Short mmCIF file of C-alpha atoms (C1' of nucleotides) in Angstrom, two decimals:
data_model
loop_
_atom_site.label_atom_id
_atom_site.label_comp_id
_atom_site.label_asym_id
_atom_site.label_seq_id
_atom_site.Cartn_x
_atom_site.Cartn_y
_atom_site.Cartn_z
CA MET X 287 -135.54 -223.85 -77.12
CA ALA X 288 -133.79 -222.92 -80.41
CA LYS X 289 -134.27 -226.45 -81.57
CA ILE X 290 -135.81 -225.46 -84.91
CA ASN X 291 -134.23 -228.11 -87.16
CA ASP X 292 -132.32 -231.25 -86.61
CA ASN X 293 -129.54 -230.71 -89.22
CA GLY X 294 -127.23 -229.84 -86.27
CA VAL X 295 -126.63 -226.10 -86.91
CA LEU X 296 -128.78 -224.48 -84.40
CA ARG X 297 -128.36 -227.47 -82.06
CA GLU X 298 -124.64 -227.22 -82.04
CA ALA X 299 -124.67 -223.63 -80.83
CA ASN X 300 -127.07 -224.58 -78.12
CA CYS X 301 -124.81 -227.56 -77.18
CA SER X 302 -121.75 -225.38 -76.81
CA GLU X 303 -123.60 -223.15 -74.56
CA GLU X 304 -124.52 -226.16 -72.46
CA LEU X 305 -120.96 -227.31 -72.28
CA MET X 306 -119.86 -223.80 -71.29
CA ALA X 307 -122.46 -223.76 -68.47
CA MET X 308 -121.13 -227.14 -67.28
CA ARG X 309 -117.61 -225.83 -67.37
CA ASP X 310 -118.75 -222.94 -65.15
CA SER X 311 -120.38 -225.41 -62.72
CA LEU X 312 -117.36 -227.70 -62.62
CA ASP X 313 -114.99 -224.79 -62.00
CA VAL X 314 -116.84 -223.95 -58.80
CA LEU X 315 -118.02 -227.36 -57.75
CA GLY X 316 -115.44 -229.68 -59.22
CA GLY X 317 -112.67 -231.51 -57.40
CA LYS X 318 -112.62 -234.26 -54.89
CA TRP X 319 -114.40 -232.62 -51.91
CA LYS X 320 -116.56 -229.60 -52.66
CA LEU X 321 -119.81 -231.41 -53.42
CA MET X 322 -119.23 -233.79 -50.56
CA ILE X 323 -118.86 -230.86 -48.12
CA LEU X 324 -122.00 -229.08 -49.56
CA ARG X 325 -124.04 -232.32 -49.23
CA PHE X 326 -122.86 -232.87 -45.72
CA LEU X 327 -123.79 -229.33 -44.65
CA THR X 328 -127.17 -229.44 -46.48
CA ASN X 329 -128.03 -232.63 -44.49
CA ARG X 330 -127.09 -231.02 -41.21
CA THR X 331 -128.96 -227.74 -41.32
CA HIS X 332 -130.48 -228.65 -38.00
CA GLN X 333 -127.17 -229.14 -36.39
CA VAL X 334 -124.24 -226.86 -35.39
CA ILE X 335 -121.18 -227.99 -37.46
CA HIS X 336 -117.74 -227.30 -36.41
CA PHE X 337 -114.40 -227.81 -38.27
CA LYS X 338 -113.35 -230.93 -36.40
CA LYS X 339 -116.81 -232.52 -36.65
CA MET X 340 -116.73 -232.19 -40.38
CA GLN X 341 -113.25 -233.65 -40.49
CA ARG X 342 -114.31 -236.63 -38.40
CA GLU X 343 -117.46 -237.32 -40.50
CA ILE X 344 -116.39 -236.73 -44.06
CA ASP X 345 -114.51 -239.82 -44.72
CA GLY X 346 -110.85 -239.41 -45.66
CA ILE X 347 -110.58 -235.61 -45.75
CA SER X 348 -107.50 -234.09 -44.20
CA ALA X 349 -107.51 -230.86 -42.16
CA LYS X 350 -105.43 -229.17 -44.95
CA MET X 351 -107.86 -230.06 -47.68
CA LEU X 352 -110.94 -229.30 -45.57
CA SER X 353 -109.44 -225.88 -44.71
CA LYS X 354 -108.70 -225.05 -48.39
CA GLU X 355 -112.06 -226.27 -49.69
CA LEU X 356 -114.01 -224.39 -47.08
CA LYS X 357 -112.22 -221.11 -47.99
CA GLU X 358 -113.10 -221.59 -51.62
CA LEU X 359 -116.71 -222.46 -50.89
CA GLU X 360 -116.99 -219.37 -48.63
CA ILE X 361 -115.52 -217.08 -51.34
CA ASN X 362 -118.20 -218.39 -53.75
CA LEU X 363 -120.91 -217.75 -51.14
CA LEU X 364 -121.98 -221.30 -50.92
CA ILE X 365 -121.22 -221.67 -47.28
CA SER X 366 -120.95 -219.28 -44.28
CA ARG X 367 -118.28 -219.20 -41.55
CA ALA X 368 -118.85 -217.82 -38.09
CA ALA X 369 -116.20 -217.81 -35.43
CA GLN X 370 -117.69 -218.00 -31.87
CA ASP X 371 -116.16 -216.57 -28.76
CA THR X 372 -116.06 -219.82 -26.87
CA LYS X 373 -113.26 -221.52 -25.13
CA PRO X 374 -111.67 -223.13 -26.98
CA VAL X 375 -112.58 -221.09 -30.07
CA THR X 376 -115.20 -222.76 -32.17
CA VAL X 377 -116.18 -221.96 -35.74
CA VAL X 378 -119.54 -222.70 -37.11
CA TYR X 379 -119.99 -223.58 -40.74
CA ALA X 380 -123.41 -223.73 -42.50
CA ILE X 381 -124.75 -223.82 -45.91
CA THR X 382 -126.10 -220.59 -47.28
CA GLU X 383 -129.35 -220.08 -49.18
CA TYR X 384 -127.33 -219.95 -52.39
CA GLY X 385 -125.52 -223.13 -51.39
CA LYS X 386 -128.81 -224.86 -51.16
CA SER X 387 -129.27 -224.32 -54.84
CA VAL X 388 -126.65 -226.98 -55.38
CA LEU X 389 -128.98 -229.62 -53.82
CA PRO X 390 -130.31 -230.91 -57.11
CA VAL X 391 -126.78 -231.59 -58.26
CA THR X 392 -125.80 -233.60 -55.15
CA GLU X 393 -129.12 -235.32 -55.23
CA THR X 394 -128.59 -236.68 -58.62
CA LEU X 395 -125.09 -237.74 -57.88
CA VAL X 396 -126.27 -239.59 -54.74
CA ASN X 397 -128.94 -241.34 -56.75
CA TRP X 398 -126.65 -242.22 -59.58
CA GLY X 399 -124.09 -243.58 -57.17
CA ILE X 400 -126.69 -245.89 -55.52
CA THR X 401 -127.82 -247.38 -58.80
CA HIS X 402 -124.33 -247.59 -60.09
CA ARG X 403 -123.30 -249.64 -57.14
CA GLU X 404 -126.29 -251.88 -57.60
CA LYS X 405 -125.27 -252.38 -61.18
CA ILE X 406 -121.75 -253.27 -60.16
CA ILE X 407 -123.02 -255.80 -57.68
CA GLU X 408 -125.41 -257.24 -60.14
CA SER X 409 -122.67 -257.62 -62.74
CA LEU X 410 -120.55 -259.68 -60.27
CA LYS X 411 -123.19 -262.36 -59.82
CA MET F 893 -136.86 -243.33 -45.19
CA ALA F 894 -135.16 -244.09 -41.81
CA LYS F 895 -135.89 -240.49 -40.62
CA ILE F 896 -137.58 -241.70 -37.38
CA ASN F 897 -136.21 -239.03 -35.10
CA ASP F 898 -134.40 -235.83 -35.41
CA ASN F 899 -131.70 -236.30 -32.75
CA GLY F 900 -129.15 -237.07 -35.43
CA VAL F 901 -128.51 -240.77 -34.86
CA LEU F 902 -130.46 -242.43 -37.50
CA ARG F 903 -130.14 -239.43 -39.81
CA GLU F 904 -126.32 -239.69 -39.51
CA ALA F 905 -126.07 -243.26 -40.76
CA ASN F 906 -128.30 -242.23 -43.62
CA CYS F 907 -126.01 -239.26 -44.39
CA SER F 908 -122.83 -241.33 -44.45
CA GLU F 909 -124.49 -243.64 -46.88
CA GLU F 910 -125.28 -240.78 -49.08
CA LEU F 911 -121.76 -239.44 -48.96
CA MET F 912 -120.45 -242.92 -49.93
CA ALA F 913 -122.82 -242.96 -52.95
CA MET F 914 -121.55 -239.59 -53.88
CA ARG F 915 -117.97 -240.79 -53.62
CA ASP F 916 -118.83 -243.73 -55.93
CA SER F 917 -120.29 -241.35 -58.43
CA LEU F 918 -117.39 -238.92 -58.32
CA ASP F 919 -114.90 -241.80 -58.66
CA VAL F 920 -116.45 -242.70 -62.02
CA LEU F 921 -117.66 -239.36 -63.27
CA GLY F 922 -115.31 -236.92 -61.58
CA GLY F 923 -112.40 -235.06 -63.21
CA LYS F 924 -112.21 -232.33 -65.68
CA TRP F 925 -113.63 -233.90 -68.78
CA LYS F 926 -115.83 -236.98 -68.30
CA LEU F 927 -119.16 -235.28 -67.68
CA MET F 928 -118.39 -232.88 -70.55
CA ILE F 929 -117.84 -235.80 -72.90
CA LEU F 930 -120.94 -237.61 -71.70
CA ARG F 931 -123.08 -234.58 -72.18
CA PHE F 932 -121.63 -233.90 -75.60
CA LEU F 933 -122.43 -237.49 -76.76
CA THR F 934 -125.88 -237.35 -75.17
CA ASN F 935 -126.65 -234.16 -77.22
CA ARG F 936 -125.44 -235.85 -80.43
CA THR F 937 -127.22 -239.25 -80.53
CA HIS F 938 -128.57 -238.31 -83.87
CA GLN F 939 -125.01 -237.71 -85.40
CA VAL F 940 -122.02 -239.93 -86.08
CA ILE F 941 -119.31 -238.74 -83.76
CA HIS F 942 -115.52 -239.34 -84.57
CA PHE F 943 -112.45 -238.77 -82.39
CA LYS F 944 -111.39 -235.55 -84.23
CA LYS F 945 -114.85 -234.14 -84.20
CA MET F 946 -115.06 -234.46 -80.41
CA GLN F 947 -111.62 -232.86 -80.00
CA ARG F 948 -112.56 -229.87 -82.18
CA GLU F 949 -115.93 -229.26 -80.40
CA ILE F 950 -115.20 -229.95 -76.66
CA ASP F 951 -113.38 -226.63 -76.00
CA GLY F 952 -109.80 -227.07 -74.84
CA ILE F 953 -109.44 -230.85 -74.66
CA SER F 954 -106.22 -232.31 -75.95
CA ALA F 955 -105.94 -235.61 -77.94
CA LYS F 956 -104.12 -237.28 -74.98
CA MET F 957 -106.81 -236.30 -72.45
CA LEU F 958 -109.60 -237.24 -74.87
CA SER F 959 -108.06 -240.54 -75.54
CA LYS F 960 -107.62 -241.32 -71.89
CA GLU F 961 -111.05 -240.26 -70.75
CA LEU F 962 -112.74 -242.18 -73.48
CA LYS F 963 -110.96 -245.34 -72.50
CA GLU F 964 -112.10 -244.95 -68.94
CA LEU F 965 -115.66 -244.23 -69.92
CA GLU F 966 -115.76 -247.25 -72.19
CA ILE F 967 -114.37 -249.48 -69.34
CA ASN F 968 -117.38 -248.19 -67.23
CA LEU F 969 -119.74 -248.98 -70.03
CA LEU F 970 -120.87 -245.38 -70.37
CA ILE F 971 -119.87 -245.08 -73.93
CA SER F 972 -119.36 -247.45 -76.95
CA ARG F 973 -116.39 -247.44 -79.37
CA ALA F 974 -116.68 -248.84 -82.85
CA ALA F 975 -113.81 -248.79 -85.35
CA GLN F 976 -115.06 -248.56 -89.04
CA ASP F 977 -113.38 -250.17 -92.02
CA THR F 978 -113.25 -246.76 -93.88
CA LYS F 979 -110.30 -245.06 -95.35
CA PRO F 980 -108.88 -243.40 -93.42
CA VAL F 981 -109.96 -245.39 -90.44
CA THR F 982 -112.72 -243.70 -88.50
CA VAL F 983 -114.00 -244.59 -85.03
CA VAL F 984 -117.45 -243.95 -83.91
CA TYR F 985 -118.19 -243.09 -80.34
CA ALA F 986 -121.70 -243.09 -78.88
CA ILE F 987 -123.24 -242.91 -75.57
CA THR F 988 -124.74 -246.19 -74.25
CA GLU F 989 -128.07 -246.78 -72.65
CA TYR F 990 -126.38 -246.89 -69.25
CA GLY F 991 -124.44 -243.71 -70.23
CA LYS F 992 -127.87 -242.04 -70.63
CA SER F 993 -128.55 -242.62 -67.03
CA VAL F 994 -126.05 -239.85 -66.31
CA LEU F 995 -128.23 -237.31 -68.05
CA PRO F 996 -129.85 -235.99 -64.83
CA VAL F 997 -126.48 -235.30 -63.41
CA THR F 998 -125.35 -233.20 -66.40
CA GLU F 999 -128.76 -231.61 -66.68
CA THR F 1000 -128.54 -230.26 -63.18
CA LEU F 1001 -124.94 -229.07 -63.70
CA VAL F 1002 -125.92 -227.28 -66.82
CA ASN F 1003 -128.82 -225.61 -65.16
CA TRP F 1004 -126.76 -224.67 -62.11
CA GLY F 1005 -124.09 -223.20 -64.35
CA ILE F 1006 -126.53 -220.97 -66.14
CA THR F 1007 -128.05 -219.56 -63.01
CA HIS F 1008 -124.61 -219.22 -61.47
CA ARG F 1009 -123.38 -217.24 -64.31
CA GLU F 1010 -126.57 -214.99 -64.06
CA LYS F 1011 -125.81 -214.42 -60.57
CA ILE F 1012 -122.23 -213.52 -61.06
CA ILE F 1013 -123.23 -210.99 -63.82
CA GLU F 1014 -126.00 -209.60 -61.46
CA SER F 1015 -123.42 -209.06 -58.72
CA LEU F 1016 -121.12 -207.14 -60.91
CA LYS F 1017 -123.78 -204.48 -61.69
"C1'" DC S 360 -96.59 -228.99 -15.40
"C1'" DA S 361 -98.52 -232.20 -18.79
"C1'" DT S 362 -102.15 -233.33 -21.53
"C1'" DA S 363 -105.96 -232.40 -24.47
"C1'" DC S 364 -109.19 -229.75 -27.00
"C1'" DT S 365 -110.46 -226.49 -31.18
"C1'" DA S 366 -108.96 -224.66 -35.60
"C1'" DG S 367 -106.43 -224.43 -38.33
"C1'" DT S 368 -101.11 -223.62 -40.82
"C1'" DT S 369 -96.87 -225.26 -42.56
"C1'" DT S 370 -93.65 -228.29 -44.52
"C1'" DC S 371 -92.41 -231.97 -47.06
"C1'" DT S 372 -93.32 -235.27 -50.30
"C1'" DC S 373 -95.54 -238.06 -53.75
"C1'" DT S 374 -98.92 -238.63 -57.21
"C1'" DT S 375 -102.05 -237.19 -60.46
"C1'" DT S 376 -103.35 -234.23 -63.84
"C1'" DG S 377 -102.78 -231.86 -67.80
"C1'" DG S 378 -100.49 -229.38 -71.78
"C1'" DT S 379 -97.16 -229.31 -75.85
"C1'" DA S 380 -95.21 -231.29 -79.40
"C1'" DA S 381 -93.40 -234.86 -81.97
"C1'" DC S 382 -94.39 -239.03 -83.98
"C1'" DC S 383 -96.68 -243.41 -86.10
"C1'" DG S 384 -99.27 -246.16 -89.74
"C1'" DG S 385 -102.37 -246.03 -93.19
"C1'" DT S 386 -104.96 -243.45 -96.91
"C1'" DT S 387 -106.02 -240.13 -100.21
"C1'" DA S 388 -105.84 -235.79 -102.91
"C1'" DC S 389 -102.77 -232.74 -105.56
"C1'" DG J 528 -93.59 -237.20 -104.11
"C1'" DT J 529 -95.75 -234.36 -100.76
"C1'" DA J 530 -99.01 -232.65 -98.03
"C1'" DA J 531 -103.12 -233.62 -95.36
"C1'" DC J 532 -106.41 -236.37 -92.84
"C1'" DC J 533 -107.81 -239.84 -89.18
"C1'" DG J 534 -106.91 -241.93 -84.63
"C1'" DG J 535 -104.39 -242.06 -81.78
"C1'" DT J 536 -99.40 -242.88 -78.76
"C1'" DT J 537 -95.30 -241.33 -76.63
"C1'" DA J 538 -92.09 -238.34 -74.36
"C1'" DC J 539 -91.18 -234.54 -71.71
"C1'" DC J 540 -92.35 -231.30 -68.37
"C1'" DA J 541 -94.97 -228.09 -65.22
"C1'" DA J 542 -98.56 -227.43 -62.16
"C1'" DA J 543 -101.97 -228.89 -59.23
"C1'" DG J 544 -103.86 -232.27 -55.97
"C1'" DA J 545 -103.44 -234.49 -51.96
"C1'" DG J 546 -101.60 -237.05 -47.78
"C1'" DA J 547 -98.83 -237.25 -43.44
"C1'" DA J 548 -97.00 -235.17 -39.82
"C1'" DA J 549 -95.38 -231.56 -37.21
"C1'" DC J 550 -96.51 -227.36 -35.30
"C1'" DT J 551 -98.94 -222.88 -33.59
"C1'" DA J 552 -102.02 -220.43 -30.33
"C1'" DG J 553 -105.20 -220.22 -26.78
"C1'" DT J 554 -107.92 -222.44 -23.13
"C1'" DA J 555 -108.89 -225.73 -19.78
"C1'" DT J 556 -108.53 -229.82 -17.10
"C1'" DG J 557 -106.17 -233.00 -13.96
#
DNA sequence: CATACTAGTTTCTCTTTGGTAACCGGTTAC
DNA sequence: GTAACCGGTTACCAAAGAGAAACTAGTATG
């Protein structure tokens, strides 16, 4: 859309809008852990996921970072948090319907990572 | 693939591989500027792009960061750098064929950013 | 009573990231 | 000569990111 000519004028406005949209995305999804957490929860919609389970299964994440990232994801309505009256207290985290809209992003990143690794291995031969 | 049962065992192995692939991607593409730069260059394949032009058109990036990020992208073969014997010296940056493989990633991020902004605006009404 | 579990929080520290501004060499236009 | 342009680099500094470890509170188990 709005790609009427190729001299760059209308295209440039379009491009800057695209970069702004990407900046919006990166502000919410950027950083070391957020997309990892979202992907993890998306893959486990059939399981009940607790804090400690996530910490054990997402490689390298500390309790501090996990806690902080979960809060931010909850504020942006990408995940839900539900404390249970069990003993000891357990908290169930899950991806929201809105959080599932991020799936295409993590999907492309997973695919790119796989082909990138293949390329690196190929280049070492 | 490998989704033989739903008790979590085979699925989990698959998931951890996915997270590793995403970690690989984020190591190369993560950070504040790399995907922005790649998207910018992808959109301008029909134009000659110099350092100063990028700095002017990628909102908020400093010469220091641009220089640093371009080096890292070049090392990973995602962009090419070609110094021209003009006066003053100009340097032409372009996306490589391999760099174009990142297009699906930036595309999903652009799309998600657009719908996310729409959602935020909607929620303010 | 000691230990262990969940779900975090707090403190301390180090590293990374990132911005500003000055600067460099070379060239060209006024 | 001086100012301006290109393509950066360097120095300085502040803020954020991130890890390790200790710690809290409540419950339960041995």
